[in-house]
mmCIF file of C-alpha atoms and ligand atoms in Angstrom:
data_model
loop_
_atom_site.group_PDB
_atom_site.id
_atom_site.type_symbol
_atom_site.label_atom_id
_atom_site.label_comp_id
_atom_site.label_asym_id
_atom_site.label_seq_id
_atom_site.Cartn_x
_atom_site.Cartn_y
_atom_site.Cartn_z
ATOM 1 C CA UNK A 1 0.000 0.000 0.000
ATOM 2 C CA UNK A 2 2.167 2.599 -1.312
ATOM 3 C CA UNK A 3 -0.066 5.245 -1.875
ATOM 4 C CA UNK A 4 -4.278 4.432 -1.490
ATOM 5 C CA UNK A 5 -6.940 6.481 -2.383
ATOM 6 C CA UNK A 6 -10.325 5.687 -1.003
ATOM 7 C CA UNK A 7 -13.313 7.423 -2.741
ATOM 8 C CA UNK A 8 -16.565 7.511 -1.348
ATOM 9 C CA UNK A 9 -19.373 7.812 -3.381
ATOM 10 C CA UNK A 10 -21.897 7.310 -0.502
ATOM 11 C CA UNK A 11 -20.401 10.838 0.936
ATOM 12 C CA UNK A 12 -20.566 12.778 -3.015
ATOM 13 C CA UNK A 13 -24.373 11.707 -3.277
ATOM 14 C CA UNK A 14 -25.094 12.887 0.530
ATOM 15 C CA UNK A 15 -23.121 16.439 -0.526
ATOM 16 C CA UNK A 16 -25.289 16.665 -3.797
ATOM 17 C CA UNK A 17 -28.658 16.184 -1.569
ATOM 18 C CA UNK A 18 -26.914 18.747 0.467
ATOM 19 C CA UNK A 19 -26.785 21.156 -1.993
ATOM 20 C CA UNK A 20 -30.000 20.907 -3.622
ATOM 21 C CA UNK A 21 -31.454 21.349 -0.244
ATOM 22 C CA UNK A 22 -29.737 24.347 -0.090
ATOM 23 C CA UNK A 23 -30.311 25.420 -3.555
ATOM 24 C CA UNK A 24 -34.061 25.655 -3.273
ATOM 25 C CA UNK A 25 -35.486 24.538 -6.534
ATOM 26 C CA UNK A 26 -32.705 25.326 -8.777
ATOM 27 C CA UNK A 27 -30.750 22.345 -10.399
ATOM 28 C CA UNK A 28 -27.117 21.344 -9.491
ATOM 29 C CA UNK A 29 -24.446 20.946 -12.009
ATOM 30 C CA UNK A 30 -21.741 18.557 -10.975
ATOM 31 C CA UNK A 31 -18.184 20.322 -12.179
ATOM 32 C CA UNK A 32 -15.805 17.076 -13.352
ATOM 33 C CA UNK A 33 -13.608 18.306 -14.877
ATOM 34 C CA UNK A 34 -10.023 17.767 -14.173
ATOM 35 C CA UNK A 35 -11.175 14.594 -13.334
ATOM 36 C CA UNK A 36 -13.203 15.738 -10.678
ATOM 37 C CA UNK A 37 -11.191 17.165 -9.230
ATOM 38 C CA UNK A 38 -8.939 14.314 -8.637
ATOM 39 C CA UNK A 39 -11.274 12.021 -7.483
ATOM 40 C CA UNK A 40 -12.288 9.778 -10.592
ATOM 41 C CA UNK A 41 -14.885 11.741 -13.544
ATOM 42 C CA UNK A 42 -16.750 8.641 -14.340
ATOM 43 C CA UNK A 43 -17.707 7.597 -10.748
ATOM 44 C CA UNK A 44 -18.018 11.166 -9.306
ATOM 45 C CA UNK A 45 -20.494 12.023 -12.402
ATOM 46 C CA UNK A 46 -22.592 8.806 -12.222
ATOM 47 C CA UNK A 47 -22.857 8.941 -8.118
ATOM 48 C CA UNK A 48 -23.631 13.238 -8.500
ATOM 49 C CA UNK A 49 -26.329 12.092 -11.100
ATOM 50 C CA UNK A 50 -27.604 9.024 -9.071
ATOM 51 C CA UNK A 51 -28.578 11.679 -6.350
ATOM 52 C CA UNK A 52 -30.386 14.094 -8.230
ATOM 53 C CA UNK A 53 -27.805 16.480 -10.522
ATOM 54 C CA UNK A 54 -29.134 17.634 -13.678
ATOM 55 C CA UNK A 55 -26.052 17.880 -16.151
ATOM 56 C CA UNK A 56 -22.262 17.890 -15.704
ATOM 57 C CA UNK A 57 -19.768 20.412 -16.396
ATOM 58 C CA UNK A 58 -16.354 20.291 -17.242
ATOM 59 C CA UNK A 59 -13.487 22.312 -19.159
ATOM 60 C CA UNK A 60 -12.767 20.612 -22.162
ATOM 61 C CA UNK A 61 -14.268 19.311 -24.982
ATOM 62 C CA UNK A 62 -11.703 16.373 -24.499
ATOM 63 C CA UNK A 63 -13.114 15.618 -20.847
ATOM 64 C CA UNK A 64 -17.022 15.831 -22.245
ATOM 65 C CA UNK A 65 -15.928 13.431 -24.589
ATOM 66 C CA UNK A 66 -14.612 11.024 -22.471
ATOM 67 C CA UNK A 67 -17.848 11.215 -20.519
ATOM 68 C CA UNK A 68 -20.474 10.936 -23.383
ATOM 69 C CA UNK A 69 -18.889 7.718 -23.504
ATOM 70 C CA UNK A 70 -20.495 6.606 -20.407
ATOM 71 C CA UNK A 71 -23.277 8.840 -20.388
ATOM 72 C CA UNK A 72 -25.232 8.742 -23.663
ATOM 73 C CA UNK A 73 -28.346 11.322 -23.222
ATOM 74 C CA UNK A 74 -26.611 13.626 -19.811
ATOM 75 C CA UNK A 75 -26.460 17.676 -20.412
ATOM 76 C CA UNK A 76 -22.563 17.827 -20.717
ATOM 77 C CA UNK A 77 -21.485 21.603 -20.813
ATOM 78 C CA UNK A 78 -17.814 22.889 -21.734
ATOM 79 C CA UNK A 79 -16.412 25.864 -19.915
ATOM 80 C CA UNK A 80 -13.823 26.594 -21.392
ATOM 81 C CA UNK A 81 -12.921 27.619 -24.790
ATOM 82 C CA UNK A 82 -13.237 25.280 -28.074
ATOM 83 C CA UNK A 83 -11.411 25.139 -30.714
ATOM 84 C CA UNK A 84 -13.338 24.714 -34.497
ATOM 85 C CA UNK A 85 -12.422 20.801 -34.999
ATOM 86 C CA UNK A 86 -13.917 20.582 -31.112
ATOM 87 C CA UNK A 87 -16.788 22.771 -32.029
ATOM 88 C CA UNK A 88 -17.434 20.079 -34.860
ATOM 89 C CA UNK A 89 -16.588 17.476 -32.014
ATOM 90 C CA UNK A 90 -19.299 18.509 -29.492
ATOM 91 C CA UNK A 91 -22.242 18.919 -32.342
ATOM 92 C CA UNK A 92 -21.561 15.004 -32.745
ATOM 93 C CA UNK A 93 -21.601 14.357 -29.192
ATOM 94 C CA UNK A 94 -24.610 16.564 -28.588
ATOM 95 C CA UNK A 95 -22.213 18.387 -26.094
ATOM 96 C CA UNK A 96 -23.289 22.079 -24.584
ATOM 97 C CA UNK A 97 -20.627 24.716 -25.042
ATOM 98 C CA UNK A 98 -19.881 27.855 -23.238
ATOM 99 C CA UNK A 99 -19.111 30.599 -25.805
ATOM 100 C CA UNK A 100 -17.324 33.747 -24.336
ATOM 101 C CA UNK A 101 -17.211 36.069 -27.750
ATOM 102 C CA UNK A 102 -19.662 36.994 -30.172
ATOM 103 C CA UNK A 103 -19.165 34.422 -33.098
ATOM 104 C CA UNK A 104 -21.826 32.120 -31.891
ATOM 105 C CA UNK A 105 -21.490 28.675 -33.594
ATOM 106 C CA UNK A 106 -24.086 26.606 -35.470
ATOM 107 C CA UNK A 107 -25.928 23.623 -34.799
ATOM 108 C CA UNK A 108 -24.631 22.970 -31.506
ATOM 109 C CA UNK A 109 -26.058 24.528 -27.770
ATOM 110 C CA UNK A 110 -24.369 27.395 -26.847
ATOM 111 C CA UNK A 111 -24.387 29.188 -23.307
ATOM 112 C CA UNK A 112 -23.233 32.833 -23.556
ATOM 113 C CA UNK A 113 -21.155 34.132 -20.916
ATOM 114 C CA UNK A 114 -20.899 37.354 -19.670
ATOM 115 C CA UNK A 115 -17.777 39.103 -17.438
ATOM 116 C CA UNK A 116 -19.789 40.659 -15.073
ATOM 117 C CA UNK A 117 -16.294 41.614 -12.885
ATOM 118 C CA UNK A 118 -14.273 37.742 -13.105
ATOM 119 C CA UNK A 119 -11.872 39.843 -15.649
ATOM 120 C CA UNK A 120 -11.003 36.843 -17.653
ATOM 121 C CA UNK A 121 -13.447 35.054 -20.069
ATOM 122 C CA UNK A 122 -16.804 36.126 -21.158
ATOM 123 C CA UNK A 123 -18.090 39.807 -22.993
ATOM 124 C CA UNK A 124 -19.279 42.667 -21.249
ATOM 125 C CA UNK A 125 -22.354 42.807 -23.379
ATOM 126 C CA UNK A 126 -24.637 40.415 -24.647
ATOM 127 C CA UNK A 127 -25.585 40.177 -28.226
ATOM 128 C CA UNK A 128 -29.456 39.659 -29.522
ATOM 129 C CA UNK A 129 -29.137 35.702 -29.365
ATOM 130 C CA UNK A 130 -29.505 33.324 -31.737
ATOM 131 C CA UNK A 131 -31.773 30.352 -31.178
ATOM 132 C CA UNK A 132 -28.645 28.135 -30.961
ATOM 133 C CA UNK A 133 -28.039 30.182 -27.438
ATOM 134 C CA UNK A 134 -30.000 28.222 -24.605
ATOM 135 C CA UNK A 135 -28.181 29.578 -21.244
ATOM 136 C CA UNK A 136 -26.509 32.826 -20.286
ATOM 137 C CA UNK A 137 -24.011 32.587 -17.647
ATOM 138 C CA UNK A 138 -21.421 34.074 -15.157
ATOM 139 C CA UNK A 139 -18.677 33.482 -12.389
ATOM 140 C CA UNK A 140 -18.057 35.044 -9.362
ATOM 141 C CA UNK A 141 -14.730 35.879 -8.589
ATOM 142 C CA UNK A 142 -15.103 36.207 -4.866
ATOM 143 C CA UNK A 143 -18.014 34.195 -3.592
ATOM 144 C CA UNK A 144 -15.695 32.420 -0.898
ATOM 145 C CA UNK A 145 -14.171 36.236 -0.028
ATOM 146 C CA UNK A 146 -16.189 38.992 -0.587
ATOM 147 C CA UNK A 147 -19.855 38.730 -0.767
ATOM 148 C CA UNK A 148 -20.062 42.395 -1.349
ATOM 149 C CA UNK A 149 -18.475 42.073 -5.050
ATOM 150 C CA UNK A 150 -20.123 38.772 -5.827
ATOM 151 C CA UNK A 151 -23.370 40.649 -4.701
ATOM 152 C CA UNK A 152 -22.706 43.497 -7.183
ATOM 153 C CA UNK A 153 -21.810 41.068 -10.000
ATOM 154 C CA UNK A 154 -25.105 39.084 -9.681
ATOM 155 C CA UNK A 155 -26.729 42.064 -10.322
ATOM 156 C CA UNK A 156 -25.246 43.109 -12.665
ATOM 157 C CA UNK A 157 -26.090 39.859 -14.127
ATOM 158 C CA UNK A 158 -29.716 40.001 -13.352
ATOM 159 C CA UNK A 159 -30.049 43.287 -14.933
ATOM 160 C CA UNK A 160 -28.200 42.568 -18.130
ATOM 161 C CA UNK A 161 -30.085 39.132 -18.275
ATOM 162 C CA UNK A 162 -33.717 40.143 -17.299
ATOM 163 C CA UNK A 163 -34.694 40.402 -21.112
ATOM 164 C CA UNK A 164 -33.532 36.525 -21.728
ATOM 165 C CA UNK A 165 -35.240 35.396 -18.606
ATOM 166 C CA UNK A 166 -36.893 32.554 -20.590
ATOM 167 C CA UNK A 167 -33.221 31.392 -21.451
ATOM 168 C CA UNK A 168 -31.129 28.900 -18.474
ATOM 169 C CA UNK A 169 -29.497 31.482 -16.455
ATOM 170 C CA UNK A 170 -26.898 30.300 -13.939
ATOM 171 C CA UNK A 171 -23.999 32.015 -11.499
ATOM 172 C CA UNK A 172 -23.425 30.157 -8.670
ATOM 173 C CA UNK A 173 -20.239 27.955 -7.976
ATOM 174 C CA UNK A 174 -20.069 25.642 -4.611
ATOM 175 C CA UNK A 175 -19.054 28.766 -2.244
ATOM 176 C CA UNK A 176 -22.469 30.960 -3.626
ATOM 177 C CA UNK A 177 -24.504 28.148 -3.685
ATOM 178 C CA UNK A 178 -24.060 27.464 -0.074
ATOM 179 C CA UNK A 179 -24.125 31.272 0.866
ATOM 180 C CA UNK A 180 -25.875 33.293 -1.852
ATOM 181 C CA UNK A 181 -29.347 32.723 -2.137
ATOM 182 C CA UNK A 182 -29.438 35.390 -4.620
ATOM 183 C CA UNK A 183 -27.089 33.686 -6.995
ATOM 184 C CA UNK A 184 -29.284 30.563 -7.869
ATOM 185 C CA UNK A 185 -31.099 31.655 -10.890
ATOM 186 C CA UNK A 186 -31.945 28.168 -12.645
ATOM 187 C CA UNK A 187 -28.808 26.179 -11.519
ATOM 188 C CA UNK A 188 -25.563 26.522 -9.457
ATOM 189 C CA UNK A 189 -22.376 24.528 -10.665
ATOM 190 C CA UNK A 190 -21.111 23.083 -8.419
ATOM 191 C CA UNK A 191 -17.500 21.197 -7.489
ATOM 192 C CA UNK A 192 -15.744 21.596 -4.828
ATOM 193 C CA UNK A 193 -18.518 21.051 -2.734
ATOM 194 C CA UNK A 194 -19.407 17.889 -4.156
ATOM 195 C CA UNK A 195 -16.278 16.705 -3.308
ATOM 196 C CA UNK A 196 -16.969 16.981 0.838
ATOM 197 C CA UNK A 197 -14.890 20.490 0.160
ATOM 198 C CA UNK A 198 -15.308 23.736 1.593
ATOM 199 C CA UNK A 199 -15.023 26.088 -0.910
ATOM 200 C CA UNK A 200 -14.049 28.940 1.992
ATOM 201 C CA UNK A 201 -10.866 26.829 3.189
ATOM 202 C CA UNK A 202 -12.516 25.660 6.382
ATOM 203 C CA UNK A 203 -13.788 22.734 8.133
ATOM 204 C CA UNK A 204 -16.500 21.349 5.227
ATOM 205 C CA UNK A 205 -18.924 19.986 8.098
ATOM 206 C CA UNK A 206 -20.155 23.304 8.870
ATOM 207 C CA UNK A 207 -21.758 23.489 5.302
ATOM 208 C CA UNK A 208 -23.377 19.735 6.175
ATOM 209 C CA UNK A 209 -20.656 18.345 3.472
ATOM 210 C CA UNK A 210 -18.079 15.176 3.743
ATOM 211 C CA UNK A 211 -15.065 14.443 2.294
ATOM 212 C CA UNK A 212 -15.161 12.181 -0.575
ATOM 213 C CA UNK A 213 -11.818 11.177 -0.817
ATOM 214 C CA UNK A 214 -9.184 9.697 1.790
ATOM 215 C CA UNK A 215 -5.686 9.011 1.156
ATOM 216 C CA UNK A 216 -3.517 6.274 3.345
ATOM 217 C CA UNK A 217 -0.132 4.793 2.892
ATOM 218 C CA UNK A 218 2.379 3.438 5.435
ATOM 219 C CA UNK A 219 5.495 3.214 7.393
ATOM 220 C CA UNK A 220 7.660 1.831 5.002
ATOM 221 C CA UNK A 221 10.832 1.919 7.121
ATOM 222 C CA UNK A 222 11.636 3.154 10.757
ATOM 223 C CA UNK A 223 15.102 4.585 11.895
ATOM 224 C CA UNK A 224 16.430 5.845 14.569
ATOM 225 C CA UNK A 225 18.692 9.293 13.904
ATOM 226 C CA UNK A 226 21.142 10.056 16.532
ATOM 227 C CA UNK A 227 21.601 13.734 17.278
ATOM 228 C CA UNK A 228 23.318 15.851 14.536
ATOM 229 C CA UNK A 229 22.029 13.034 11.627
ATOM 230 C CA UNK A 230 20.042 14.308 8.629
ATOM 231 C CA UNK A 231 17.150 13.130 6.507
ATOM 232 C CA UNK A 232 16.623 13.528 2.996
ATOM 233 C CA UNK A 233 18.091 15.766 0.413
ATOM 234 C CA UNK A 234 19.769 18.926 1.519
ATOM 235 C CA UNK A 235 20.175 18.038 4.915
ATOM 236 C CA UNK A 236 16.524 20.248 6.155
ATOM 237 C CA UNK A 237 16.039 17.992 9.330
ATOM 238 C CA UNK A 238 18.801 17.263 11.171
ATOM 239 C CA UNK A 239 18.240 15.423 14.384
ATOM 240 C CA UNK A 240 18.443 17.537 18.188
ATOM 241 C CA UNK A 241 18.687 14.459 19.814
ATOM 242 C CA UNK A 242 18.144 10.858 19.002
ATOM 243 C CA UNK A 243 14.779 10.713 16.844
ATOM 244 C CA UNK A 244 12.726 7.984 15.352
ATOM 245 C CA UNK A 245 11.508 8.679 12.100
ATOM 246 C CA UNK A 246 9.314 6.735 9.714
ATOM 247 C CA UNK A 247 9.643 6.803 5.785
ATOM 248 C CA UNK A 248 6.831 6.661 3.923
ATOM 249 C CA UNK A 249 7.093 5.316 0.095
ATOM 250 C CA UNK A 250 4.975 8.545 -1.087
ATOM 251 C CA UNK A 251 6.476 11.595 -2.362
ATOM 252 C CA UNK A 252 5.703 14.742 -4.918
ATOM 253 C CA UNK A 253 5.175 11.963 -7.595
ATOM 254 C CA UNK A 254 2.339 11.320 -5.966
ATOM 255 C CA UNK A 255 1.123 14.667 -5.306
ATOM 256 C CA UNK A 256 2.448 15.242 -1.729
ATOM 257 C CA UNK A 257 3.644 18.136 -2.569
ATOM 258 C CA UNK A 258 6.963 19.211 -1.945
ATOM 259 C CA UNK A 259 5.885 22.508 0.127
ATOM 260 C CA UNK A 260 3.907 19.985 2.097
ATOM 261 C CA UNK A 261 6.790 19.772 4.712
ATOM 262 C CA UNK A 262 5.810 20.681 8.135
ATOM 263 C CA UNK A 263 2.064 19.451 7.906
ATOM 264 C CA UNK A 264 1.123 16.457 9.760
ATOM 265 C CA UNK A 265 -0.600 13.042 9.009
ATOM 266 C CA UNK A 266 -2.030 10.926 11.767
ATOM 267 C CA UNK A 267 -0.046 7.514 12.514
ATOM 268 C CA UNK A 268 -1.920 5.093 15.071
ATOM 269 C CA UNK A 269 -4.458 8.450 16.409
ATOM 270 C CA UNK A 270 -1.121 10.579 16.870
ATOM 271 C CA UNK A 271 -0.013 13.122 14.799
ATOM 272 C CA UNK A 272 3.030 13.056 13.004
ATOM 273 C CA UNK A 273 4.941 16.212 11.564
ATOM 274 C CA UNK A 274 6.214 15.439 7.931
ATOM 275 C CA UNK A 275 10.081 16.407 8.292
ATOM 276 C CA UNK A 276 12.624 17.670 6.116
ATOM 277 C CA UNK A 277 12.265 17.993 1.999
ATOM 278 C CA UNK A 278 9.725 15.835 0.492
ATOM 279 C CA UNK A 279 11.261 14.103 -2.260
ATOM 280 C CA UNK A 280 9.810 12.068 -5.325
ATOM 281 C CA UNK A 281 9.224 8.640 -4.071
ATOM 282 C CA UNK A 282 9.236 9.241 -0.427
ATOM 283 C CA UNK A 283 8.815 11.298 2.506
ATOM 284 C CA UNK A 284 9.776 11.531 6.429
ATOM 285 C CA UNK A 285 8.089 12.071 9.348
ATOM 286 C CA UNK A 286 8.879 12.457 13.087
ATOM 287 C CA UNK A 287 7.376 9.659 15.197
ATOM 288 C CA UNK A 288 7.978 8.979 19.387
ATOM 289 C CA UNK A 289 8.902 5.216 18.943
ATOM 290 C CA UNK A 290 10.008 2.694 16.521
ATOM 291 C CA UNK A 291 7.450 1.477 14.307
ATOM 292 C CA UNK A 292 6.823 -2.125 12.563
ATOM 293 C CA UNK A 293 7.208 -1.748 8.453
ATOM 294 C CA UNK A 294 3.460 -1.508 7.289
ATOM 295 C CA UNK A 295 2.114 0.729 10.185
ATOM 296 C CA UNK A 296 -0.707 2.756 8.551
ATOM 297 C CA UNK A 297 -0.588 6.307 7.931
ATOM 298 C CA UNK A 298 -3.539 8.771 7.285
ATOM 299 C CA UNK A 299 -2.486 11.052 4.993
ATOM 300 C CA UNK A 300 -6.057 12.434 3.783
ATOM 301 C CA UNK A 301 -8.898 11.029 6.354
ATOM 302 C CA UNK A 302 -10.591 10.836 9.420
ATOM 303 C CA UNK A 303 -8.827 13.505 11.842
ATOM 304 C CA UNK A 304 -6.592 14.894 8.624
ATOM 305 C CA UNK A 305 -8.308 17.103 6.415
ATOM 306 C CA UNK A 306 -6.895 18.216 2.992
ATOM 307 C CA UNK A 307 -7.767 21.998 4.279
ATOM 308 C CA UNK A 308 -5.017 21.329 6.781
ATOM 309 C CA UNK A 309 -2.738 20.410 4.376
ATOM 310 C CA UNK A 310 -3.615 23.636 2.145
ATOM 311 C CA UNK A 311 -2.943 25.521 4.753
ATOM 312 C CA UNK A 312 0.481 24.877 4.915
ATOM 313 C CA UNK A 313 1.509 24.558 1.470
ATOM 314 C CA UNK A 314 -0.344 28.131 0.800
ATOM 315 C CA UNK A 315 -2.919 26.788 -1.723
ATOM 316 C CA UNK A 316 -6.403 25.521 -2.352
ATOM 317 C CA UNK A 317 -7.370 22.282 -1.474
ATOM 318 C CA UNK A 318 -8.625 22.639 -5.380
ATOM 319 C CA UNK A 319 -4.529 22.178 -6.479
ATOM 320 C CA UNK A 320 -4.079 19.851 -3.674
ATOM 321 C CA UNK A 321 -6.654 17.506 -5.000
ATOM 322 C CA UNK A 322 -6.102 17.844 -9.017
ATOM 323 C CA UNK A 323 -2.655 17.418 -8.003
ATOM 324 C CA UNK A 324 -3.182 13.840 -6.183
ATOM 325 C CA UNK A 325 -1.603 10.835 -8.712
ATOM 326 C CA UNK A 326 -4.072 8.032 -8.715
ATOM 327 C CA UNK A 327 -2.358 5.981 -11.865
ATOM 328 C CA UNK A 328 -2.500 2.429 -11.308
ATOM 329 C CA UNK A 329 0.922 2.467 -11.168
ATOM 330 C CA UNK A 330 1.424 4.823 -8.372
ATOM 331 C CA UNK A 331 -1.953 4.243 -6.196
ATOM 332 C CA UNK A 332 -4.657 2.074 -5.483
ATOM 333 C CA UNK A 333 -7.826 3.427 -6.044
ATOM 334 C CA UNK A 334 -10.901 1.976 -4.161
ATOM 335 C CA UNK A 335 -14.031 3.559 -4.637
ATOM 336 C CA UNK A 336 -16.666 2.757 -1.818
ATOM 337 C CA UNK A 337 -20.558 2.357 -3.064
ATOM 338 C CA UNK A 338 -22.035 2.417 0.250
ATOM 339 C CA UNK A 339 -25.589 3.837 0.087
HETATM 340 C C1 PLP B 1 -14.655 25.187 -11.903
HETATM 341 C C2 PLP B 1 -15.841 26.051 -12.130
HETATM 342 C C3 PLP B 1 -16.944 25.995 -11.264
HETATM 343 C C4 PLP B 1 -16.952 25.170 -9.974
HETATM 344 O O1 PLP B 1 -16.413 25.915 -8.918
HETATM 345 P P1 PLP B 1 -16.396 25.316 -7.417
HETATM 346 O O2 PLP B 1 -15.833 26.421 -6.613
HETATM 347 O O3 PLP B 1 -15.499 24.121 -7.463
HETATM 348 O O4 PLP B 1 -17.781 24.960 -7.072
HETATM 349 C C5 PLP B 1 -18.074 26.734 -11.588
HETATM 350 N N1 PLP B 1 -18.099 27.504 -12.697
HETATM 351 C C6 PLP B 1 -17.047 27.605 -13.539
HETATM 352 C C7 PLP B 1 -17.143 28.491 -14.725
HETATM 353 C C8 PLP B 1 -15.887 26.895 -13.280
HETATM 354 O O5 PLP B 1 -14.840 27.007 -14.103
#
């Protein structure tokens, strides 16, 4: 057990009942893409479906590909920007596409988006659609930080939008969904949240949501350093006094990130500090006594949650988790269907 990842799927469908709860009538749109997230496209999108989402969402016309596959008749909607072989690609696959300029393409659904204060894609003013134009969108740029902005955007949204009321209108991401009731329109989309993340960089049970994912591994090795002996590249831990410390057989290859020094995993209910530079195969921690080879370590679970581990690399449990490596040949990946 180098490097397991457990995914939950009874925990996504309880966060998408969540959410609707919360949502009050308008639809949720599960967000896969960068394979959810981390956490596996094709299970996270059936389980998000099972439990009552409307359509999925992702970036690429690539990933919407890949799920059409699996999902023959499913609202799939791009985000992000196609090129004119994908355009041609998602009127085959009866994909949705997200159109941020004014050349609006033919013969395939379009949702129009509109920058009302994101800065980055999307117009500033909507044209007179064309009947190939079904939604009108936007994205808040600071619905985890500042409500007052994401406020103003919305309605600036609902203004420029009140003509095409008839038309799917949708704003909200995970962080508005759960605090703006004003950003619902027809549907929210939704990912983090799904995903038993909070989308404000807290503890995700006080939005009602659970992790999806765990991550475990093990003690590979104990040793014992005697004071003034190193561990790892570059010397960064050397030893006060004498100092157990276990090696785990996980490293940035993985996705345990490099900056990831100085958080903590839990080892037997104790907390261990992760010591000196993570390399690419493996990484050190501090333990009080000499452990047996095989010892289990939570990296990513009960008592460790990913937010921790953001924390102290400076990031977004977003990176954190697109960053995990679940190829076969790097992790096992169990995916638990408990209703
Ligand atoms: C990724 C993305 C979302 C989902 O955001 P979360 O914070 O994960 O809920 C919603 N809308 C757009 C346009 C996105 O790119």
């Amino acid at each position: 057990m180098r490097s397991e990842l457990t995914i939950d799927l009874g925990a996504l469908r309880r966060n998408v009942k969540t959410l609707l709860r919360a949502l009050d009538g308008a639809e949720v749109w599960a967000v896969v893409k960068a394979n959810a997230y981390g956490h596996g496209a094709v299970d996270c999108a059936g389980a998000a479906l099972g439990a009552g989402a409307s359509a999925l969402c992702v970036a690429t016309v690539g990933e919407a590909l890949q799920l059409r596959r699996e999902f023959s008749t499913t609202p799939i909607l791009v985000m992000g920007p196609a090129s004119n072989r994908e355009v041609a690609e998602a009127r085959d696959a009866g994909l949705a596409l997200v159109v941020s300029g004014d050349e609006i393409p033919e013969g395939v659904a379009v949702h129009v988006k509109l920058d009302t204060g994101m800065g980055r894609w999307g117009i500033s003013e909507l044209p007179a659609p064309p009947r190939e134009v079904v939604g009108v969108m936007t994205h808040l740029a600071t619905a985890d930080t500042d409500l007052e902005f994401a406020r103003a955007q919305i309605e600036r949204f609902r203004v420029a939008t009140e003509p095409l009321a008839h038309l799917t209108r949708h704003v909200a991401n995970s962080a508005a969904a759960l605090r703006i009731p004003e950003s619902r329109f027809d549907a929210a989309r939704c990912g983090i949240a799904i995903y038993g993340l909070s989308p404000f960089g807290t503890d995700a049970a006080e939005d009602g949501l659970a992790p999806v994912l765990s991550w475990a591994s093990e003690v590979a090795q104990s040793k014992l350093l005697h004071a003034g002996e190193s561990t790892g590249y570059g010397r960064r831990f050397v030893a006060e006094r004498d100092t157990w410390i276990g090696i785990l057989p996980v490293g940035y290859a993985d996705g345990f990130r490099r900056d990831l020094s100085g958080t903590e995993v839990r080892i037997g209910g104790e907390r261990c500090r992760v010591i000196g530079a993570v390399s690419m195969d493996a990484t050190a921690v501090e333990l009080n006594r000499e452990l047996p080879p095989g010892t289990p370590v939570t990296i990513v679970g009960p008592g460790v949650l990913l937010e921790e581990h953001a924390r102290v690399a400076g990031t977004l449990t977003y990176e954190l988790a697109c960053g995990i490596n679940s190829s076969p040949s790097r992790a096992r990946r169990v995916v638990v269907d408990a209703a």
